[in-house]
Structure formats: structure tokens, C-alpha cells
PDB file of C-alpha atoms in Angstrom:
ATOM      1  CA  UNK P   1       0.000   0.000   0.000  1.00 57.00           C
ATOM      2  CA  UNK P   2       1.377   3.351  -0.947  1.00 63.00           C
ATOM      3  CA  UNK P   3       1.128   4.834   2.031  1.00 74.00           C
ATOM      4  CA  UNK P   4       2.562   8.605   0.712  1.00 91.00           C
ATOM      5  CA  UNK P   5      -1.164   9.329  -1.145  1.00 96.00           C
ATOM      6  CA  UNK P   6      -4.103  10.610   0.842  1.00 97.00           C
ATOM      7  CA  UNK P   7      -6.096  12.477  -2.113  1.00 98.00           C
ATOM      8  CA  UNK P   8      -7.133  11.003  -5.059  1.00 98.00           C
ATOM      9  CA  UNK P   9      -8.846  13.779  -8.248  1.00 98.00           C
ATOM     10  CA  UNK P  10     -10.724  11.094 -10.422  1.00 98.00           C
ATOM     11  CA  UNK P  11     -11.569  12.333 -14.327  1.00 98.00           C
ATOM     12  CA  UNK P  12     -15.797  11.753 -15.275  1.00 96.00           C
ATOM     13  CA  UNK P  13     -15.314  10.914 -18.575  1.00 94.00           C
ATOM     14  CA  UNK P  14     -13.476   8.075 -20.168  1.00 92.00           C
ATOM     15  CA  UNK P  15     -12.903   7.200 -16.056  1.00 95.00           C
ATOM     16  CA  UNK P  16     -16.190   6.935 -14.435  1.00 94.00           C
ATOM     17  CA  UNK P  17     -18.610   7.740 -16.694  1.00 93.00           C
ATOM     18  CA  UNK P  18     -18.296   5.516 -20.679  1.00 92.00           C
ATOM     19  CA  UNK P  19     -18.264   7.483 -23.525  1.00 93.00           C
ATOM     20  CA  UNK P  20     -17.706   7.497 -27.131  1.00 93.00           C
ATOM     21  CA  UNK P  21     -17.682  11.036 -29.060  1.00 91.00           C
ATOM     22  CA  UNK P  22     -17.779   8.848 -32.108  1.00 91.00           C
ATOM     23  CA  UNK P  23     -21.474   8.436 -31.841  1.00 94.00           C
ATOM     24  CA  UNK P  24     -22.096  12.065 -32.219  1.00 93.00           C
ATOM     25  CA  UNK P  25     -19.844  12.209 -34.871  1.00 92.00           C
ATOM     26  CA  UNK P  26     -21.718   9.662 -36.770  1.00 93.00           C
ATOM     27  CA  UNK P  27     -25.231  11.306 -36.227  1.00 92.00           C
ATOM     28  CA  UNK P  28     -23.740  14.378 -38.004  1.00 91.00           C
ATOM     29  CA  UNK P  29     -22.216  12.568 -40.879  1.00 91.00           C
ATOM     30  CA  UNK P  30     -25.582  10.799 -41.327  1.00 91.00           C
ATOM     31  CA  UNK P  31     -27.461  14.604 -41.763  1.00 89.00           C
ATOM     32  CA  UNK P  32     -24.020  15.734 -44.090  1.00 88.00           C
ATOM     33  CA  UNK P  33     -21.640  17.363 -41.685  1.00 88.00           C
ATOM     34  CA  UNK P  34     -18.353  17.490 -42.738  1.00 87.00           C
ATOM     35  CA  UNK P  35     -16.906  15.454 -39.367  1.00 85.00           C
ATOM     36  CA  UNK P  36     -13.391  15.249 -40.663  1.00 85.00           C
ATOM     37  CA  UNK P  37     -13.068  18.905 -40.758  1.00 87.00           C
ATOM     38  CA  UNK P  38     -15.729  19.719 -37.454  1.00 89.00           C
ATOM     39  CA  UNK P  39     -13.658  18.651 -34.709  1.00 85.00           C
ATOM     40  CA  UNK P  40     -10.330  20.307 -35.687  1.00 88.00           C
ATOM     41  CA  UNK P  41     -12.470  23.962 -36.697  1.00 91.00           C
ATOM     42  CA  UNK P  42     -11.219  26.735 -34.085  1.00 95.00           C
ATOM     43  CA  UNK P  43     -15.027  27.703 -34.140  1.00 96.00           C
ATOM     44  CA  UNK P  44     -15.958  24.694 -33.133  1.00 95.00           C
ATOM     45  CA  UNK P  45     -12.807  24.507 -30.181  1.00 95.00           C
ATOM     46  CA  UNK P  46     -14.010  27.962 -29.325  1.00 97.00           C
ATOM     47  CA  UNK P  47     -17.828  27.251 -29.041  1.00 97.00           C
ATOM     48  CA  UNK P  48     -16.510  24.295 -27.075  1.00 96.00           C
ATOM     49  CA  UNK P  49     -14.506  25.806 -24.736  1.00 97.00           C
ATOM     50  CA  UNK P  50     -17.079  28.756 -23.743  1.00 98.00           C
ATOM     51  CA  UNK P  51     -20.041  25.969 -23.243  1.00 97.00           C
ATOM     52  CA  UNK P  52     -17.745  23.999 -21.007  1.00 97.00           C
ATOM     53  CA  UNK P  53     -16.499  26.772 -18.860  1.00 98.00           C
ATOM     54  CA  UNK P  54     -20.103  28.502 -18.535  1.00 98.00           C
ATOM     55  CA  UNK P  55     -19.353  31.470 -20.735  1.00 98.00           C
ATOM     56  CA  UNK P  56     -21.947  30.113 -22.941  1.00 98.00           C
ATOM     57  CA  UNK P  57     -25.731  29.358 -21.477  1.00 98.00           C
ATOM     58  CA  UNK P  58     -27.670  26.393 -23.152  1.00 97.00           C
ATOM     59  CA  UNK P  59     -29.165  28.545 -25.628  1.00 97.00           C
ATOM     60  CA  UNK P  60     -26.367  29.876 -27.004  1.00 98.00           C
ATOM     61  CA  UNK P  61     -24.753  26.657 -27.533  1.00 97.00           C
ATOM     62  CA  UNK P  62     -27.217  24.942 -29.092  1.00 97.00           C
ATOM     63  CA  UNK P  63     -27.524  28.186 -31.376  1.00 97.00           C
ATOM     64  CA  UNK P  64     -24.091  28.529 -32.709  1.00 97.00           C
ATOM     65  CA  UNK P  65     -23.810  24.875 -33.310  1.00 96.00           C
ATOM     66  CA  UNK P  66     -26.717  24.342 -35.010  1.00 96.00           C
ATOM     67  CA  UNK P  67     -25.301  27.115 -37.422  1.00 95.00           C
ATOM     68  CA  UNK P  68     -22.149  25.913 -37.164  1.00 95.00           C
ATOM     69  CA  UNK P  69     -23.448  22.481 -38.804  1.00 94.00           C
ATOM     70  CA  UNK P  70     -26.083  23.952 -40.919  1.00 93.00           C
ATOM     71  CA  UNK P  71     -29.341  22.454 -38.783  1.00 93.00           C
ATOM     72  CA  UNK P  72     -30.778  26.098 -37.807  1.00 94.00           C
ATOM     73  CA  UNK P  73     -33.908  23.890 -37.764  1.00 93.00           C
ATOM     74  CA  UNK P  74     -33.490  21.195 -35.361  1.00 94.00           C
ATOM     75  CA  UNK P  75     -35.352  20.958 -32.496  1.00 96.00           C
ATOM     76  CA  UNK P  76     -33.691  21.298 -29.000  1.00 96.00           C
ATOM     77  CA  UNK P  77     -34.891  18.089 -27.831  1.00 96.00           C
ATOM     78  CA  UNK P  78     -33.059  16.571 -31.198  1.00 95.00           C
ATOM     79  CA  UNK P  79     -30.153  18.438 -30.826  1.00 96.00           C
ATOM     80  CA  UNK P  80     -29.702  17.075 -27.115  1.00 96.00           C
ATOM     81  CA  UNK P  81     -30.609  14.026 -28.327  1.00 95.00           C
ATOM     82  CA  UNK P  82     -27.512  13.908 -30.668  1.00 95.00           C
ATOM     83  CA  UNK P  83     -25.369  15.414 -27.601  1.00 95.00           C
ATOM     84  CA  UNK P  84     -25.928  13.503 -25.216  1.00 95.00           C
ATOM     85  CA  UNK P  85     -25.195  10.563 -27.290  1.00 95.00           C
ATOM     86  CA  UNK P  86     -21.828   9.969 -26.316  1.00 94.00           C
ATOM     87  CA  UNK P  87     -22.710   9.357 -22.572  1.00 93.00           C
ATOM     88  CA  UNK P  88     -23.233   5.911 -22.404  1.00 91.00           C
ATOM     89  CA  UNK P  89     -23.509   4.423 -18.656  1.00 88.00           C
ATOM     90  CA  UNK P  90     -21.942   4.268 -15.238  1.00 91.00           C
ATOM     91  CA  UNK P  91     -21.294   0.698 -14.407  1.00 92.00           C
ATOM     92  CA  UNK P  92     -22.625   0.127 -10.709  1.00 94.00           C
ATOM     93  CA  UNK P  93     -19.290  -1.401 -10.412  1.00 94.00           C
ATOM     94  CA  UNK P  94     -17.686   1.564 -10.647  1.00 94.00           C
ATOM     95  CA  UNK P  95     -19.938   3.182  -8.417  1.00 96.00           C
ATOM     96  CA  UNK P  96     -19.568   0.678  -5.521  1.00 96.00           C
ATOM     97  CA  UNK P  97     -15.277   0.604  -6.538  1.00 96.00           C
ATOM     98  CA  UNK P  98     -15.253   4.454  -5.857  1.00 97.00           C
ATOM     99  CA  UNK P  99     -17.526   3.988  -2.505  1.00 97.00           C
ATOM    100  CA  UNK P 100     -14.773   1.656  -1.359  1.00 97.00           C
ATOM    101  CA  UNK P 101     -12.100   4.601  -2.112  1.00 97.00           C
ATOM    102  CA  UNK P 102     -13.864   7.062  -0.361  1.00 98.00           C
ATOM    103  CA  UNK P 103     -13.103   4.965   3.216  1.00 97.00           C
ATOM    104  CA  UNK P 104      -9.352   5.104   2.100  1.00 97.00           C
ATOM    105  CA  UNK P 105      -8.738   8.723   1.005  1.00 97.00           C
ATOM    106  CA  UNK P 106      -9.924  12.073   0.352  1.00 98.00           C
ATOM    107  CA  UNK P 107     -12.046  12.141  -2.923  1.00 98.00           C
ATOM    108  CA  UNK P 108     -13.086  14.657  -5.504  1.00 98.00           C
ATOM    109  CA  UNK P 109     -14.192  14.940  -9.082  1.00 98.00           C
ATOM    110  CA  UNK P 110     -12.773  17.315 -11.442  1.00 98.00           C
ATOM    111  CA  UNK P 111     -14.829  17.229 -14.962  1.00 98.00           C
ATOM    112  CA  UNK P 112     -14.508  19.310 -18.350  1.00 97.00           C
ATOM    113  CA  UNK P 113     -18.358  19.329 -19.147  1.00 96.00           C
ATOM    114  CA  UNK P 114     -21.617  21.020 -19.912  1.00 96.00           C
ATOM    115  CA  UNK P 115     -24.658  21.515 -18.438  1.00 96.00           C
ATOM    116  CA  UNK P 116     -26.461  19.630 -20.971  1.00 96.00           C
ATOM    117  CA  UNK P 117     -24.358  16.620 -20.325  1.00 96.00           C
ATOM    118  CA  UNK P 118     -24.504  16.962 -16.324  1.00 95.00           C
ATOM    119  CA  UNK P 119     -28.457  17.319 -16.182  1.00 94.00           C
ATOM    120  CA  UNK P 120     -28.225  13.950 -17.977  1.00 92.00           C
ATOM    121  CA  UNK P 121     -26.031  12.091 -15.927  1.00 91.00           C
ATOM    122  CA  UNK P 122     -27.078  13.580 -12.745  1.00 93.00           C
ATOM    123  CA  UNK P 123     -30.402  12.067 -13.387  1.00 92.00           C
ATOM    124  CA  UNK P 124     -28.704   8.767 -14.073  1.00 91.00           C
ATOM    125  CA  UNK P 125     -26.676   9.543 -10.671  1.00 93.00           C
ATOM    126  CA  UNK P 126     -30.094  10.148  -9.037  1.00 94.00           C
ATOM    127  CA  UNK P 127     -32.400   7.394 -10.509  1.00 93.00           C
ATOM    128  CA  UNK P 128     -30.007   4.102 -10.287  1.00 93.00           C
ATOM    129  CA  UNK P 129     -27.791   5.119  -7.286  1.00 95.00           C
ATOM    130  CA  UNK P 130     -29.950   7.137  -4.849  1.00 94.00           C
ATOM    131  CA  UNK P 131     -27.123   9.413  -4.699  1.00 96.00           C
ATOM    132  CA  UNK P 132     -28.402  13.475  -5.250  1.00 95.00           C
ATOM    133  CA  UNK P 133     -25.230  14.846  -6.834  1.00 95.00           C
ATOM    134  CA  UNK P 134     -22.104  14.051  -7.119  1.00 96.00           C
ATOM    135  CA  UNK P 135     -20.859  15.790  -4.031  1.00 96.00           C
ATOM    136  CA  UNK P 136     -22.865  12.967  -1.825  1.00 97.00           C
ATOM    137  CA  UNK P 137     -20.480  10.266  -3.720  1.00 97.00           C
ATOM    138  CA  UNK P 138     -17.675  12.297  -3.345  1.00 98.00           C
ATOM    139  CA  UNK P 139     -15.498  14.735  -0.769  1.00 98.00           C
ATOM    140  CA  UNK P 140     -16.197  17.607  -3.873  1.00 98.00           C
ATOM    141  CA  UNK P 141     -16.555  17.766  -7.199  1.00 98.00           C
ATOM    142  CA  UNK P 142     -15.958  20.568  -9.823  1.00 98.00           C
ATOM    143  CA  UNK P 143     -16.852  21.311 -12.728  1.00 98.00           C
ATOM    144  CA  UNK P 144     -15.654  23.252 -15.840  1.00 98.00           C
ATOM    145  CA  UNK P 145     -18.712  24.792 -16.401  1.00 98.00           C
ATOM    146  CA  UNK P 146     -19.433  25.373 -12.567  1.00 97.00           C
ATOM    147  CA  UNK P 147     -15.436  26.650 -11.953  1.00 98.00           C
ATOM    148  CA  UNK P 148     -15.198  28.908 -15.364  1.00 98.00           C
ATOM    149  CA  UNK P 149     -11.865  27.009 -15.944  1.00 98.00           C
ATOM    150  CA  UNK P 150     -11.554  23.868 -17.763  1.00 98.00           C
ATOM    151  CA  UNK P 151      -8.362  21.213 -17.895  1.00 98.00           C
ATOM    152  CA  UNK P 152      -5.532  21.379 -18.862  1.00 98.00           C
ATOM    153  CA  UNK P 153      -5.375  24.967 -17.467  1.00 98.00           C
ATOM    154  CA  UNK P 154      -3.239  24.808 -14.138  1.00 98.00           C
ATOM    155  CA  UNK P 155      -5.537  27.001 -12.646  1.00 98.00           C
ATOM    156  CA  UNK P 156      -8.147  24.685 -12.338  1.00 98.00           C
ATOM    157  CA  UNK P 157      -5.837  22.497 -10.283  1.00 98.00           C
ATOM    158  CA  UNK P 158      -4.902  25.061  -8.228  1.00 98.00           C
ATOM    159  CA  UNK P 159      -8.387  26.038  -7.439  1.00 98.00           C
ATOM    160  CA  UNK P 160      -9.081  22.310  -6.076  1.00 98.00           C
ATOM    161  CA  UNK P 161      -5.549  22.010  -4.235  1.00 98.00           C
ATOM    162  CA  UNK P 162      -6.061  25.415  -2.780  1.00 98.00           C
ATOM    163  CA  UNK P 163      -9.964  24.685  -1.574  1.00 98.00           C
ATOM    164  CA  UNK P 164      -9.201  21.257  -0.647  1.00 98.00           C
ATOM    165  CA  UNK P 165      -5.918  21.971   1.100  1.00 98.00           C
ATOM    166  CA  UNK P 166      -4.393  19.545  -0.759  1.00 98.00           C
ATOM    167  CA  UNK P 167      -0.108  19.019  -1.098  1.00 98.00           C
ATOM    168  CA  UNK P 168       0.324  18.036  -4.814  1.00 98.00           C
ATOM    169  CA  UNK P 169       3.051  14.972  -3.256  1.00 96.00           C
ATOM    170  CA  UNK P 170      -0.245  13.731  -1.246  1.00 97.00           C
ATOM    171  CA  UNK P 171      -2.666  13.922  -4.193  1.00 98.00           C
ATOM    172  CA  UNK P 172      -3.266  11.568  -7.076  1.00 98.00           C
ATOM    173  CA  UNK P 173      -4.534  12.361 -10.596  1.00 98.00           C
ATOM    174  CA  UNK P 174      -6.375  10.041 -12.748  1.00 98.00           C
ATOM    175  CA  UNK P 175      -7.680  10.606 -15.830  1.00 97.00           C
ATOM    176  CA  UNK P 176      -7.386   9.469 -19.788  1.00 95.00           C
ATOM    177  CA  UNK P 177      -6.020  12.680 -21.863  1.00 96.00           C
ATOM    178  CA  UNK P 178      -2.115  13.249 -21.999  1.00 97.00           C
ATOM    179  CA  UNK P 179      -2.494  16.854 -21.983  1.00 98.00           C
ATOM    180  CA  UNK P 180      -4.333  17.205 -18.668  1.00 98.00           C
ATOM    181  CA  UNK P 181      -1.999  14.358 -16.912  1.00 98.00           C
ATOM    182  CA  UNK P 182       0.842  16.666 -18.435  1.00 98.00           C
ATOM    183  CA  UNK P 183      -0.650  20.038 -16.522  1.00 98.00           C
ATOM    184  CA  UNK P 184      -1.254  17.988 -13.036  1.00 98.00           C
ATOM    185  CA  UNK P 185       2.336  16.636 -13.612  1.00 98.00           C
ATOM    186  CA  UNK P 186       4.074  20.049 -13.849  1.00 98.00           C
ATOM    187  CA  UNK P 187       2.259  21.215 -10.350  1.00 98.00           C
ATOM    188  CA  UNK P 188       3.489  18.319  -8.906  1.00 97.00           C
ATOM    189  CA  UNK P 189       0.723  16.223  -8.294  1.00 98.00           C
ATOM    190  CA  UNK P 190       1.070  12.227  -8.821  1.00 97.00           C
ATOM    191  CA  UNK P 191      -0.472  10.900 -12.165  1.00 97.00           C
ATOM    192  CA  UNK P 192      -2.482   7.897 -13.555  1.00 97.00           C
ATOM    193  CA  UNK P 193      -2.791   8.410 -17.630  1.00 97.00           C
ATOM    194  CA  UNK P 194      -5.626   5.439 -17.612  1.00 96.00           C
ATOM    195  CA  UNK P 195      -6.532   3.793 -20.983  1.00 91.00           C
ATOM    196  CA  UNK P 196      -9.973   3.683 -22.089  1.00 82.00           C
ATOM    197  CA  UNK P 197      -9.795  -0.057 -22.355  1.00 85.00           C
ATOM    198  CA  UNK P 198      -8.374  -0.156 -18.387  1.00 91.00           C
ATOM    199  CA  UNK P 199     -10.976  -0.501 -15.722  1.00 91.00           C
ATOM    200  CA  UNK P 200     -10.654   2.074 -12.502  1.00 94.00           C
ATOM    201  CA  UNK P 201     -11.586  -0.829 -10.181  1.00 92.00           C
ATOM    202  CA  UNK P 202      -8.586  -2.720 -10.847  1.00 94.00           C
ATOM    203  CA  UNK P 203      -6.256   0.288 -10.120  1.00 95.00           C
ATOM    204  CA  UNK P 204      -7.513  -0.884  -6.467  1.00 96.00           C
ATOM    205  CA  UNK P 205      -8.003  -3.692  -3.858  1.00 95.00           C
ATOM    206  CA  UNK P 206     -10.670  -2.920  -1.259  1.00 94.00           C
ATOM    207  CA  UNK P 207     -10.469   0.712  -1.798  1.00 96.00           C
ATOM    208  CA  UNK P 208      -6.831   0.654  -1.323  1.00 96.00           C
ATOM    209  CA  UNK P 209      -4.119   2.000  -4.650  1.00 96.00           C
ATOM    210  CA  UNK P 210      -2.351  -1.378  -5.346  1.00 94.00           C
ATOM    211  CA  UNK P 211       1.443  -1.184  -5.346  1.00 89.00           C
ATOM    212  CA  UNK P 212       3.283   0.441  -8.538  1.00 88.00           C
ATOM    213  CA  UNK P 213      -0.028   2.421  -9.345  1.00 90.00           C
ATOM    214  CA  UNK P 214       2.125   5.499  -8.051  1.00 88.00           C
ATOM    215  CA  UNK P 215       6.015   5.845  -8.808  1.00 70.00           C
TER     216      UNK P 215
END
């Protein structure tokens, strides 16, 4: 047992929650977007990146994108529809995995999302698990949308070290995207770069890190 980590900052996406962008991606192609040139436009990165760190309402979103893609016309409910495609499930697994952690260590949640995306899977949260938010299942968790800051910017690990009262040598990060494990990494905080394929359970016995997890 590695003994030297008390904190442990778990990812949503790709970590806890499934999800495969690919599905949206598909839904477009089907009604004629372009999706080899969508996700690598700056005006889509830029309508991104103000939806995920609240800049943007709902509205607005859903507004520019639909111009953005040419579908001025599609409902709301359609276009969340098509959104909120990529969130596929949290395994109860997982769910019973992280409740094991939480006995161990100092928790918390740190998610680049939407609003859109969190009313879904707070339902989800709600309905199957009995569990109001994600705050109940977890010491904290923050959100991009919520914090107005959105991985990999440092701040946004800052923020949670500095609320949390957290030493970066104490703290472990886990999530699946290089560039974020590459920001925790520079403030000194420990690092997990988990594969999609890899399972977050089996980074753990009992709640407890298994040996080699952390250098």
C-alpha cells in the first residue's frame, strides 16, 4: 500500500462515466456534416470551450452549433438528443469501486463538461444510485462549467488544491487525456494516464491503490 497518497482527483469521462464522441460524430455525418473537418475547426474549439467553462448558457450553444453544422432547424430536444449521445452508462461497479475509495482517502471529481451533459447524468446519478449529486459520492466535485476554468489549465488544479488543502506529493490524478496528466504533472501532483480499455476498479483492492499504481 502506498502509504505517501491521501487524495485522489478522479476524471468523469473516459474514467467513471463511458463514452464514445464517435457516436455524435456519426449522427452528423448521417445529416451531411463534414466530421473530418468539425472537430479540428477553431469555431468549433471555441464554441466548445465557452459551453464547457459557462461562458456560454444552453441557448447559445445549441444556437451557434446548429449554425455551425447547418441544422438552424433542429429541435432542442433533437439536438440534445444527438449530444448527449456519447454518454453511455456508469457501471454500478464503478460506483460501488469508488464507494470503497472514499473509506481510504480524500475524494473529488474534477470534470470538463456542460450543463447539458450533467443534467443527464445527474439524473442517471439520481435514478439508479440514490445518490443526489455528485458531491454525496464524493469529498467535492468541480466542474468546468461550474469553476469557469476547464483542464488542462493549471488554474483549475490550483483552485481544487487550494480549496481542498491539498499538497500536490499527497494527491493523485487520474484521468485518460495526456495533456491534462501533463498540466497535473508540472504542479506536482502524482499521475495515472488510464486507458480507455483499463478498468478504474482494478487500479484498487478494497479501496486501497495497489502497489506500482504510483512511482
Amino acid at each position: 500500500m502506498n502509504t505517501r497518497i491521501k487524495n485522489i482527483i478522479f476524471d468523469l469521462g473516459g474514467v467513471i462515466l463511458d463514452i464514445d464522441e464517435n457516436i455524435v460524430y456519426k449522427e452528423l455525418e448521417k445529416m451531411g456534416v463534414d466530421i473530418r473537418k468539425l472537430p479540428l475547426s477553431q469555431e468549433f474549439i471555441d464554441i466548445m470551450s465557452k459551453f464547457d467553462t459557462g461562458i456560454y448558457t444552453a441557448p447559445t450553444f445549441r444556437k451557434r452549433m446548429k449554425a455551425l453544422i447547418g441544422q438552424e432547424r433542429m429541435t432542442d430536444q433533437k439536438f440534445d438528443s444527438i449530444w448527449n449521445a456519447m454518454l453511455l452508462d456508469i457501471p454500478r461497479e464503478r460506483i460501488e469501486a469508488i464507494e470503497k475509495v472514499k473509506k481510504h482517502y480524500k475524494i473529488f471529481l474534477m470534470s470538463n463538461t456542460n450543463v447539458i451533459h450533467y443534467d443527464l447524468y445527474i439524473r442517471d446519478l439520481q435514478l439508479r444510485f440514490g445518490y443526489n449529486e455528485f458531491d454525496e459520492l464524493f469529498h467535492k466535485s468541480y466542474f468546468s462549467f461550474a469553476e469557469h476554468l476547464e483542464k488542462p489549465d493549471p488554474r483549475f488544479f490550483e483552485l481544487i488544491l487550494d480549496h481542498e488543502h491539498l499538497l500536490p506529493e499527497e494527491t493523485l490524478f487520474i484521468d485518460d487525456t495526456a495533456a491534462n496528466i501533463k498540466a497535473a504533472q508540472a504542479l506536482g501532483i502524482n499521475t495515472y494516464h488510464i486507458r480507455r480499455d483499463e478498468l478504474v476498479r482494478n487500479l484498487f483492492v478494497n479501496g486501497v491503490l495497489k502497489d506500482g499504481i504510483v512511482a
